[in-house]
Short mmCIF file of C-alpha atoms in Angstrom, two decimals:
data_model
loop_
_atom_site.label_atom_id
_atom_site.label_comp_id
_atom_site.label_asym_id
_atom_site.label_seq_id
_atom_site.Cartn_x
_atom_site.Cartn_y
_atom_site.Cartn_z
CA MET F 1 168.88 128.30 -140.54
CA PHE F 2 172.38 129.47 -139.86
CA SER F 3 172.99 133.13 -139.34
CA ARG F 4 175.43 134.89 -141.67
CA ARG F 5 177.91 135.26 -138.79
CA VAL F 6 177.83 131.54 -137.99
CA LEU F 7 178.22 130.72 -141.69
CA MET F 8 181.26 133.02 -141.96
CA VAL F 9 182.83 131.32 -138.93
CA ILE F 10 182.31 127.90 -140.54
CA VAL F 11 183.79 129.10 -143.83
CA SER F 12 186.76 130.59 -142.00
CA PHE F 13 187.44 127.31 -140.22
CA CYS F 14 187.20 125.46 -143.55
CA VAL F 15 189.67 127.87 -145.20
CA LEU F 16 192.02 127.59 -142.25
CA GLY F 17 191.73 123.80 -142.39
CA LEU F 18 192.51 123.72 -146.10
CA ALA F 19 195.45 126.07 -145.59
CA ALA F 20 196.73 123.92 -142.73
CA ASN F 21 196.43 120.78 -144.87
CA ALA F 22 198.23 122.50 -147.77
CA GLN F 23 200.96 123.72 -145.42
CA ALA F 24 201.31 120.23 -143.97
CA ALA F 25 201.61 118.74 -147.47
CA LEU F 26 204.15 121.40 -148.42
CA SER F 27 206.11 120.76 -145.25
CA LYS F 28 206.04 117.01 -145.93
CA ASP F 29 207.32 117.51 -149.50
CA SER F 30 210.01 119.89 -148.29
CA GLN F 31 211.23 117.42 -145.68
CA LYS F 32 211.26 114.63 -148.26
CA VAL F 33 213.49 116.74 -150.52
CA LYS F 34 215.77 117.79 -147.66
CA ASN F 35 216.33 114.17 -146.64
CA ALA F 36 217.26 113.25 -150.21
CA VAL F 37 219.88 116.00 -150.70
CA ILE F 38 223.36 114.69 -150.00
CA LYS F 39 226.71 116.34 -149.29
CA ILE F 40 229.64 114.89 -151.25
CA TYR F 41 233.26 115.06 -150.09
CA SER F 42 235.91 114.59 -152.80
CA THR F 43 239.65 114.18 -152.62
CA LEU F 44 240.81 115.29 -156.06
CA THR F 45 244.24 114.28 -157.34
CA PRO F 46 244.51 115.38 -160.98
CA PRO F 47 247.56 114.73 -163.13
CA ASP F 48 250.00 117.53 -163.94
CA TYR F 49 249.99 118.03 -167.71
CA PHE F 50 253.07 120.26 -167.45
CA THR F 51 254.95 117.32 -165.86
CA PRO F 52 252.89 114.38 -167.14
CA TRP F 53 254.54 111.67 -165.00
CA ARG F 54 253.43 113.41 -161.79
CA LEU F 55 250.20 114.17 -159.95
CA LEU F 56 249.28 117.58 -158.64
CA ASN F 57 248.83 118.00 -154.89
CA SER F 58 245.58 116.53 -153.58
CA GLN F 59 242.73 118.99 -153.04
CA GLN F 60 239.74 118.64 -150.73
CA SER F 61 236.47 119.67 -152.31
CA SER F 62 232.76 119.28 -151.65
CA GLY F 63 229.59 119.30 -153.65
CA SER F 64 225.96 118.28 -153.49
CA GLY F 65 223.79 115.52 -154.89
CA ALA F 66 220.32 114.01 -154.75
CA VAL F 67 219.14 110.45 -154.15
CA ILE F 68 217.26 108.97 -157.10
CA ALA F 69 215.72 105.55 -157.79
CA GLY F 70 217.93 102.49 -157.60
CA LYS F 71 219.86 103.62 -154.51
CA ARG F 72 221.85 106.07 -156.60
CA ILE F 73 223.05 109.64 -156.11
CA LEU F 74 222.86 112.11 -158.99
CA THR F 75 225.47 114.86 -159.04
CA ASN F 76 227.80 116.80 -161.36
CA ALA F 77 230.69 115.14 -163.15
CA HIS F 78 233.00 117.98 -162.15
CA VAL F 79 232.31 117.25 -158.46
CA ILE F 80 233.96 113.83 -158.81
CA ALA F 81 236.34 114.32 -161.77
CA ASP F 82 239.85 113.02 -160.98
CA ALA F 83 238.66 111.97 -157.50
CA SER F 84 240.78 109.42 -155.68
CA TYR F 85 238.48 109.21 -152.64
CA LEU F 86 234.76 109.93 -152.26
CA GLN F 87 232.48 110.15 -149.22
CA VAL F 88 228.83 111.12 -148.85
CA GLN F 89 226.86 112.45 -145.90
CA LYS F 90 223.13 112.60 -145.20
CA ASN F 91 221.42 115.82 -144.23
CA GLY F 92 221.80 116.47 -140.52
CA GLN F 93 223.90 113.37 -139.89
CA PRO F 94 227.57 113.34 -138.84
CA LYS F 95 228.57 109.98 -140.32
CA LYS F 96 230.29 109.85 -143.72
CA TYR F 97 229.98 106.85 -146.04
CA LEU F 98 232.37 105.62 -148.70
CA ALA F 99 231.08 106.13 -152.26
CA ARG F 100 232.20 105.29 -155.78
CA VAL F 101 231.41 106.50 -159.29
CA ASP F 102 228.96 104.20 -161.08
CA PHE F 103 228.49 106.19 -164.30
CA VAL F 104 229.72 109.51 -165.62
CA SER F 105 229.05 111.77 -168.60
CA HIS F 106 231.58 114.57 -168.65
CA ALA F 107 229.94 116.16 -171.70
CA ALA F 108 226.66 116.53 -169.79
CA ASP F 109 228.46 117.24 -166.48
CA LEU F 110 226.48 114.49 -164.75
CA ALA F 111 227.57 111.54 -162.64
CA ILE F 112 225.87 108.74 -160.74
CA LEU F 113 227.32 107.50 -157.46
CA LYS F 114 226.78 104.30 -155.53
CA VAL F 115 227.39 103.92 -151.78
CA GLU F 116 229.26 100.89 -150.47
CA ASP F 117 226.99 100.57 -147.41
CA GLU F 118 223.43 100.55 -148.75
CA SER F 119 222.01 101.22 -145.28
CA PHE F 120 222.94 104.82 -146.12
CA PHE F 121 219.65 105.03 -148.05
CA ASP F 122 217.47 103.97 -145.12
CA GLY F 123 214.78 106.57 -144.44
CA ILE F 124 215.34 108.41 -147.74
CA THR F 125 212.61 108.62 -150.39
CA PRO F 126 214.22 108.88 -153.84
CA LEU F 127 213.36 111.98 -155.85
CA LYS F 128 211.83 111.75 -159.31
CA VAL F 129 212.78 113.80 -162.34
CA GLY F 130 210.03 116.24 -163.31
CA LYS F 131 209.45 118.38 -166.38
CA LEU F 132 211.21 121.57 -167.42
CA PRO F 133 209.63 124.57 -165.64
CA GLU F 134 207.96 127.35 -167.57
CA PRO F 135 209.66 130.76 -167.85
CA LEU F 136 209.27 132.84 -164.66
CA GLU F 137 208.27 129.74 -162.70
CA THR F 138 209.75 129.73 -159.19
CA VAL F 139 212.20 126.96 -158.35
CA SER F 140 214.32 126.12 -155.31
CA VAL F 141 218.01 125.25 -155.26
CA PHE F 142 219.12 122.76 -152.60
CA GLY F 143 222.74 122.18 -151.70
CA TYR F 144 225.70 122.67 -149.40
CA PRO F 145 227.55 125.83 -150.49
CA PHE F 146 230.68 127.08 -148.76
CA GLY F 147 230.27 129.08 -145.56
CA GLY F 148 228.58 126.38 -143.49
CA ASN F 149 227.87 122.68 -143.12
CA THR F 150 224.07 122.63 -143.08
CA LEU F 151 221.70 122.41 -146.01
CA SER F 152 221.06 125.68 -147.85
CA ILE F 153 217.90 126.48 -149.83
CA THR F 154 217.61 129.43 -152.18
CA GLN F 155 214.86 130.43 -154.59
CA GLY F 156 214.77 131.99 -158.01
CA VAL F 157 212.86 131.95 -161.28
CA LEU F 158 213.63 130.30 -164.58
CA SER F 159 214.69 133.14 -166.84
CA ARG F 160 216.07 131.43 -169.94
CA VAL F 161 216.44 128.03 -171.61
CA GLU F 162 218.78 127.53 -174.56
CA HIS F 163 221.89 125.67 -175.65
CA GLN F 164 225.06 126.63 -173.77
CA PHE F 165 228.63 125.42 -173.63
CA TYR F 166 228.98 123.54 -170.36
CA ALA F 167 232.01 124.82 -168.44
CA HIS F 168 233.23 121.42 -167.26
CA ALA F 169 234.07 119.66 -170.53
CA GLY F 170 232.71 121.97 -173.20
CA GLY F 171 229.58 119.99 -174.11
CA TYR F 172 227.04 122.04 -176.09
CA LEU F 173 223.65 121.12 -174.62
CA LEU F 174 220.39 122.61 -173.42
CA ALA F 175 220.76 124.53 -170.15
CA GLY F 176 218.40 126.42 -167.86
CA GLN F 177 219.24 129.81 -166.38
CA ILE F 178 217.96 130.92 -162.99
CA ASP F 179 218.55 133.94 -160.78
CA ALA F 180 218.97 131.99 -157.53
CA ALA F 181 222.22 132.40 -155.60
CA ILE F 182 224.65 129.64 -156.59
CA ASN F 183 228.04 129.28 -154.92
CA PRO F 184 230.88 126.72 -154.73
CA GLY F 185 229.51 123.60 -153.05
CA ASN F 186 226.08 123.98 -154.68
CA SER F 187 227.36 122.04 -157.69
CA GLY F 188 225.42 118.83 -158.22
CA GLY F 189 222.53 119.91 -156.01
CA PRO F 190 218.98 119.56 -157.31
CA VAL F 191 216.80 122.33 -158.66
CA ILE F 192 213.36 121.54 -157.28
CA ALA F 193 209.82 122.38 -158.35
CA GLY F 194 207.18 120.82 -156.09
CA ASP F 195 208.99 117.70 -154.91
CA LYS F 196 210.66 116.77 -158.21
CA ILE F 197 214.08 117.36 -159.71
CA VAL F 198 213.80 119.78 -162.62
CA GLY F 199 217.53 120.41 -162.93
CA VAL F 200 220.99 119.79 -161.54
CA VAL F 201 223.03 122.88 -160.64
CA MET F 202 226.24 122.96 -162.65
CA GLN F 203 227.78 126.43 -162.83
CA ALA F 204 227.40 130.07 -161.87
CA ASN F 205 227.94 133.04 -164.15
CA THR F 206 231.02 134.77 -162.81
CA GLY F 207 231.09 137.52 -165.41
CA ALA F 208 231.55 141.05 -164.12
CA ARG F 209 228.30 142.20 -165.73
CA ALA F 210 226.08 139.39 -164.45
CA GLU F 211 224.84 138.97 -160.90
CA ASN F 212 223.03 136.01 -159.32
CA LEU F 213 222.87 134.04 -162.54
CA GLY F 214 223.33 130.30 -162.47
CA TYR F 215 222.85 127.41 -164.86
CA PHE F 216 221.47 123.92 -164.45
CA VAL F 217 221.30 120.70 -166.43
CA PRO F 218 217.62 120.37 -167.53
CA PRO F 219 215.38 117.28 -167.32
CA SER F 220 215.81 116.25 -170.98
CA VAL F 221 219.58 115.94 -170.53
CA ILE F 222 219.19 114.19 -167.16
CA ARG F 223 216.81 111.60 -168.62
CA HIS F 224 219.13 111.02 -171.56
CA ILE F 225 222.02 110.22 -169.22
CA LEU F 226 219.89 108.02 -166.95
CA LYS F 227 218.80 105.96 -169.96
CA ASP F 228 222.37 105.84 -171.25
CA ALA F 229 223.43 104.47 -167.86
CA ASP F 230 221.00 101.53 -168.03
CA ASP F 231 223.61 99.23 -169.59
CA SER F 232 226.56 100.92 -167.82
CA GLU F 233 228.12 101.64 -171.24
CA HIS F 234 228.67 105.30 -172.00
CA ASN F 235 227.47 106.14 -175.51
CA GLY F 236 226.91 109.85 -175.00
CA PHE F 237 225.00 112.11 -177.33
CA VAL F 238 224.75 111.39 -181.03
CA ASN F 239 226.58 113.49 -183.58
CA LEU F 240 225.95 113.76 -187.32
CA GLY F 241 229.61 114.49 -187.98
CA LEU F 242 229.15 117.68 -189.93
CA ARG F 243 229.46 121.45 -189.67
CA THR F 244 226.80 123.95 -190.68
CA GLN F 245 226.39 127.65 -191.41
CA SER F 246 223.37 129.89 -190.79
CA LEU F 247 221.34 131.10 -193.77
CA GLU F 248 220.32 134.56 -192.62
CA SER F 249 221.71 136.07 -195.83
CA PRO F 250 219.04 136.31 -198.58
CA ALA F 251 221.80 136.03 -201.19
CA LEU F 252 223.12 132.82 -199.58
CA ARG F 253 219.61 131.33 -199.53
CA GLY F 254 219.14 132.27 -203.16
CA ALA F 255 222.50 130.81 -204.20
CA HIS F 256 221.40 127.47 -202.74
CA LYS F 257 218.05 127.59 -204.55
CA LEU F 258 215.79 127.85 -201.51
CA THR F 259 212.24 128.90 -202.35
CA GLU F 260 210.31 131.67 -200.60
CA GLY F 261 209.68 130.65 -196.98
CA GLN F 262 212.31 127.90 -196.98
CA ASN F 263 215.00 128.18 -194.31
CA GLY F 264 217.53 125.91 -192.69
CA ALA F 265 221.16 125.18 -191.92
CA LEU F 266 223.73 124.98 -194.73
CA ILE F 267 226.11 122.02 -194.54
CA VAL F 268 229.69 123.15 -195.13
CA LYS F 269 231.66 120.09 -193.99
CA VAL F 270 230.99 116.35 -193.68
CA PHE F 271 233.65 114.40 -191.79
CA GLU F 272 235.00 111.14 -193.11
CA GLY F 273 233.78 108.14 -191.14
CA SER F 274 230.76 109.98 -189.74
CA VAL F 275 227.19 108.74 -189.96
CA SER F 276 226.50 111.46 -192.56
CA GLU F 277 229.26 110.44 -194.97
CA GLY F 278 227.81 109.43 -198.33
CA LYS F 279 224.30 110.57 -197.38
CA LEU F 280 224.75 114.30 -196.79
CA PHE F 281 227.08 116.61 -198.70
CA PRO F 282 228.44 120.16 -198.48
CA GLY F 283 225.86 122.44 -200.07
CA ASP F 284 222.87 120.49 -198.72
CA VAL F 285 220.47 122.52 -196.58
CA ILE F 286 218.84 120.89 -193.54
CA LEU F 287 215.23 122.11 -193.56
CA ALA F 288 213.83 120.00 -190.70
CA ILE F 289 214.88 117.34 -188.19
CA ASP F 290 212.25 114.88 -186.92
CA GLY F 291 209.51 117.37 -187.77
CA TYR F 292 211.22 120.37 -186.16
CA ASP F 293 211.56 123.11 -188.79
CA VAL F 294 215.05 124.63 -188.82
CA ALA F 295 215.14 128.44 -189.04
CA GLU F 296 217.73 130.51 -190.89
CA ASP F 297 219.64 131.03 -187.62
CA ARG F 298 219.77 127.22 -187.14
CA SER F 299 217.26 127.30 -184.28
CA ILE F 300 214.12 125.24 -183.76
CA GLU F 301 211.02 125.83 -181.63
CA PHE F 302 211.44 123.09 -179.03
CA ARG F 303 208.33 124.19 -177.14
CA LYS F 304 205.80 126.95 -177.73
CA ASN F 305 207.48 130.34 -178.18
CA GLN F 306 210.86 128.98 -177.04
CA ARG F 307 213.73 128.35 -179.41
CA THR F 308 217.16 126.77 -179.19
CA ASN F 309 219.81 125.30 -181.48
CA PHE F 310 218.66 122.51 -183.82
CA LYS F 311 221.01 120.18 -181.95
CA TYR F 312 218.16 119.79 -179.42
CA ALA F 313 216.37 117.47 -181.88
CA LEU F 314 219.48 115.29 -182.14
CA ASP F 315 220.02 115.27 -178.37
CA GLN F 316 216.73 113.43 -177.89
CA HIS F 317 218.12 110.37 -179.69
CA HIS F 318 220.17 107.43 -178.48
CA VAL F 319 222.59 105.22 -180.38
CA GLY F 320 220.71 103.06 -182.87
CA ASP F 321 217.74 105.42 -183.26
CA THR F 322 216.64 106.60 -186.70
CA ILE F 323 216.98 110.34 -187.34
CA LYS F 324 214.76 111.75 -190.09
CA LEU F 325 216.02 114.81 -191.96
CA LYS F 326 214.29 116.89 -194.61
CA ILE F 327 216.89 118.53 -196.82
CA SER F 328 217.16 120.67 -199.94
CA ARG F 329 219.77 119.57 -202.50
CA ASP F 330 220.17 121.67 -205.65
CA GLY F 331 216.72 123.13 -205.05
CA LYS F 332 215.00 119.74 -204.69
CA THR F 333 213.49 118.61 -201.39
CA GLN F 334 214.10 115.06 -200.19
CA THR F 335 214.14 112.98 -197.02
CA VAL F 336 217.26 111.37 -195.58
CA LYS F 337 217.28 108.84 -192.75
CA LEU F 338 220.38 108.36 -190.62
CA LYS F 339 221.10 105.78 -187.94
CA ALA F 340 222.31 107.52 -184.79
CA ALA F 341 225.90 106.66 -183.91
CA PRO F 342 228.01 107.55 -180.86
CA SER F 343 229.62 110.96 -180.89
CA ARG F 344 233.39 111.18 -181.35
CA ARG F 345 233.14 114.12 -178.92
CA ASN F 346 234.90 116.49 -181.29
CA TYR F 347 236.50 116.63 -184.73
CA SER F 348 239.20 119.12 -183.80
CA LEU F 349 242.92 118.38 -184.00
CA VAL F 350 243.03 119.35 -180.33
CA LEU F 351 241.91 116.34 -178.32
CA ALA F 352 238.97 116.75 -175.97
CA GLU F 353 239.57 117.00 -172.24
CA ARG F 354 239.99 113.67 -170.42
CA PHE F 355 239.49 112.83 -166.75
CA GLY F 356 240.75 110.06 -164.53
CA ALA F 357 243.50 109.00 -166.93
CA GLN F 358 247.28 109.29 -166.95
CA PRO F 359 248.56 111.76 -169.57
CA SER F 360 250.41 110.28 -172.54
CA TYR F 361 254.05 111.32 -172.85
CA PHE F 362 257.27 110.17 -174.50
CA ILE F 363 260.86 111.24 -173.76
CA TYR F 364 263.63 110.99 -176.31
CA GLY F 365 266.97 112.79 -176.17
CA GLY F 366 265.70 114.64 -173.10
CA VAL F 367 262.80 116.19 -175.04
CA VAL F 368 259.34 115.60 -173.54
CA PHE F 369 256.69 114.97 -176.20
CA VAL F 370 252.91 114.98 -175.59
CA PRO F 371 249.73 115.07 -177.70
CA LEU F 372 247.97 118.43 -177.79
CA ASN F 373 244.74 118.29 -175.80
CA MET F 374 242.45 120.55 -173.80
CA ASN F 375 243.91 119.25 -170.53
CA LEU F 376 247.25 120.78 -171.47
CA ILE F 377 245.70 124.03 -172.67
CA LYS F 378 243.66 124.42 -169.48
CA ARG F 379 246.81 123.91 -167.42
CA TRP F 380 247.37 127.64 -167.98
CA GLY F 381 244.51 128.26 -165.52
CA SER F 382 241.17 130.01 -165.71
CA SER F 383 242.60 132.57 -168.16
CA TRP F 384 243.81 129.90 -170.59
CA HIS F 385 241.93 131.65 -173.42
CA SER F 386 244.56 134.40 -173.29
CA LYS F 387 247.56 132.78 -171.58
CA ALA F 388 247.98 129.50 -173.46
CA PRO F 389 250.32 129.57 -176.50
CA ILE F 390 248.66 131.13 -179.52
CA ASP F 391 249.54 128.11 -181.70
CA PHE F 392 247.68 125.84 -179.26
CA LEU F 393 244.61 128.07 -179.25
CA SER F 394 244.46 128.46 -183.03
CA ALA F 395 244.77 124.69 -183.47
CA ARG F 396 241.37 124.30 -181.81
CA GLY F 397 239.84 125.58 -185.05
CA GLN F 398 241.64 123.04 -187.25
CA TRP F 399 239.72 119.94 -188.32
CA ARG F 400 240.98 116.40 -188.31
CA SER F 401 241.60 114.57 -191.57
CA PRO F 402 242.42 110.95 -192.41
CA GLU F 403 246.07 112.02 -192.77
CA LYS F 404 246.23 113.89 -189.47
CA THR F 405 244.14 113.20 -186.36
CA GLU F 406 246.37 114.60 -183.58
CA LEU F 407 249.06 117.20 -183.04
CA VAL F 408 252.35 116.41 -181.32
CA VAL F 409 254.00 118.94 -179.01
CA ALA F 410 257.59 119.16 -177.78
CA LEU F 411 256.47 120.28 -174.34
CA LYS F 412 259.84 120.97 -172.76
CA VAL F 413 263.51 120.00 -172.85
CA LEU F 414 265.28 118.34 -169.92
CA PRO F 415 268.70 119.96 -170.41
CA ALA F 416 271.59 117.60 -171.18
CA ASP F 417 274.58 117.43 -173.52
CA VAL F 418 272.56 115.51 -176.09
CA ASN F 419 270.11 118.40 -176.59
CA LEU F 420 272.54 121.29 -176.32
CA GLY F 421 271.26 124.31 -178.23
CA PHE F 422 267.61 123.46 -177.62
CA HIS F 423 267.40 123.88 -173.84
CA ASP F 424 264.90 126.76 -173.99
CA TRP F 425 262.57 125.21 -176.59
CA LYS F 426 259.07 124.51 -175.31
CA ASN F 427 255.42 124.25 -176.39
CA TRP F 428 256.49 123.56 -179.98
CA ILE F 429 254.14 121.82 -182.43
CA ILE F 430 255.96 119.27 -184.61
CA GLU F 431 254.83 118.42 -188.14
CA SER F 432 257.35 115.85 -189.38
CA VAL F 433 259.95 113.24 -188.39
CA ASN F 434 262.87 112.91 -190.82
CA GLY F 435 260.69 114.53 -193.46
CA GLN F 436 257.74 112.20 -192.90
CA PRO F 437 254.42 113.80 -191.78
CA ILE F 438 252.94 112.90 -188.40
CA LYS F 439 249.44 111.39 -188.28
CA ASP F 440 248.96 111.01 -184.52
CA PHE F 441 250.91 110.67 -181.29
CA ALA F 442 251.12 106.88 -181.30
CA SER F 443 252.49 106.76 -184.85
CA PHE F 444 254.93 109.56 -183.98
CA VAL F 445 256.34 107.43 -181.16
CA GLU F 446 256.73 104.50 -183.55
CA GLN F 447 258.48 106.75 -186.07
CA VAL F 448 261.00 107.81 -183.42
CA ARG F 449 261.51 104.30 -182.06
CA GLY F 450 261.92 102.88 -185.55
CA ASN F 451 264.41 105.49 -186.75
CA GLN F 452 267.55 103.85 -188.20
CA GLN F 453 269.27 107.02 -189.36
CA GLU F 454 272.18 108.64 -187.54
CA TYR F 455 270.13 111.72 -186.73
CA LEU F 456 266.50 112.31 -185.82
CA THR F 457 265.20 115.51 -187.40
CA LEU F 458 262.00 117.06 -186.05
CA ALA F 459 260.51 120.00 -187.95
CA ASP F 460 257.56 122.34 -187.69
CA SER F 461 255.41 123.80 -190.49
CA ASP F 462 257.83 126.72 -190.93
CA GLY F 463 260.88 124.50 -191.30
CA TYR F 464 262.49 125.08 -187.91
CA GLN F 465 264.24 121.95 -186.63
CA ILE F 466 265.41 120.05 -183.60
CA VAL F 467 268.06 117.49 -184.53
CA LEU F 468 269.11 114.72 -182.13
CA ASN F 469 271.86 112.16 -182.49
CA LYS F 470 270.30 108.68 -182.32
CA GLN F 471 273.21 106.93 -180.55
CA ASN F 472 273.73 109.70 -177.99
CA SER F 473 269.99 110.04 -177.33
CA GLU F 474 269.63 106.36 -176.51
CA ALA F 475 272.86 106.20 -174.48
CA SER F 476 271.96 109.20 -172.32
CA LEU F 477 268.36 108.18 -171.55
CA ASP F 478 268.91 106.50 -168.16
CA ASP F 479 271.12 109.37 -166.94
CA ILE F 480 268.52 111.98 -167.94
CA LEU F 481 265.70 110.06 -166.25
CA ALA F 482 267.72 109.70 -163.04
CA ARG F 483 268.84 113.34 -163.05
CA TYR F 484 265.31 114.68 -163.36
CA ARG F 485 263.66 111.93 -161.29
CA VAL F 486 261.43 110.70 -164.07
CA PRO F 487 260.24 107.13 -163.36
CA MET F 488 259.76 106.06 -167.00
CA ALA F 489 260.61 107.38 -170.45
CA PHE F 490 257.00 106.93 -171.62
CA SER F 491 253.49 106.57 -170.28
CA MET F 492 252.00 103.10 -169.79
CA ASP F 493 249.79 103.39 -172.90
CA LEU F 494 252.98 103.58 -175.00
CA GLU F 495 254.50 100.33 -173.72
CA PRO F 496 256.35 98.78 -176.68
CA LYS F 497 254.56 95.76 -178.11
CA THR F 498 256.35 92.44 -177.86
CA ALA F 499 256.43 89.86 -180.64
CA GLU F 500 253.72 87.84 -178.84
CA GLN F 501 251.40 90.88 -178.77
#
């Protein structure tokens, strides 16, 4: 029979052995993750929306990414947006490899890269996507932030999960919040729990009252984009094409004949051409989506004791799926089924931000015309919310209609005799051409090109006008382009159609 002392020694060795095995497994998992975290070098050459025929100076930037199945690298869209040259580098290796963008979702701030030389992936075990951590669960952030060239690992806990506006392109999607240190260069790096990806770092909170707060793209959004990428066609997230209002007011609930205990989201607008047109109407109340009950603040419980915007239920769908809604219409409950369609990104008169494309522009009589979009508004820098023209900012709250889908801006005037008296006009929203309303930028260009009158009269909603002589405007075009070194009078997308086309 063993003595107590001998037994304690044996137990101690067993505990030490188990601890050693656990440490070895942990070390193995950690090394696997380290090998799969990639540094990305980007040469960014974005267009200049203040001078739309030019590019801004190239900028060198870096970010992080993680190798996933299929010899692919998962990263942020903003790491590679407007990139003219991409390279990737393995952890601890000096060689850089040429890469290209295989798929991108700017709304979700996610991109998938491929490497030209597939030997790059030798010795790397792809990481799998895990499940969303629980609140207060510890996670690790892997990446290559500024201040050094080697891999950095920080830790934090998941503190919050809810819908947020993504900083890159304004998508409104589920996001996780952690208190790990996140700095420039961390973007695109994986958030790890165990040896699985549970998020992709996308942005830090730079507010003066918040410290060490960062946000990541959660697994549900990652999986949605990976499935969307299967056919290489970007469909994005579905959109019902409507606007809703919360029902926290008892009087508002009563006015719409909701019974005791009924709550939901009040529909206030249904856009023409949307999947909801003809099936849902202003005044309907959405009570539930796919079995998720909608609360009076338009939230749903997406997992036990955790709530977020009801859009979460829609975000789980792909194009072609059936979405089941329970609604209240005039006090009567009924079920409506909708077939998920691709999102139009936004229904605002201000066009959504674009990447990797030449800006549209048109020059006539020395006046530079452009469509109003978020690219132009953000050209005023990080403080665009306060520095961009007030008319541009207020237009973001105006909805499209069949009669008007875009706004046209007289961006600037290239001074010449033909536009004398208007040399200081800029950032001016135009409503009509020779008294005819403007629907969109392309039709505006056709209105100007097709003008047969002696004068071209451009007016805003208050009646102020720019008037240009047709003959002088056309005769002076080449001289104006040469004087201001403008290569063409219009962007390539506005090339006049020939009779054969």
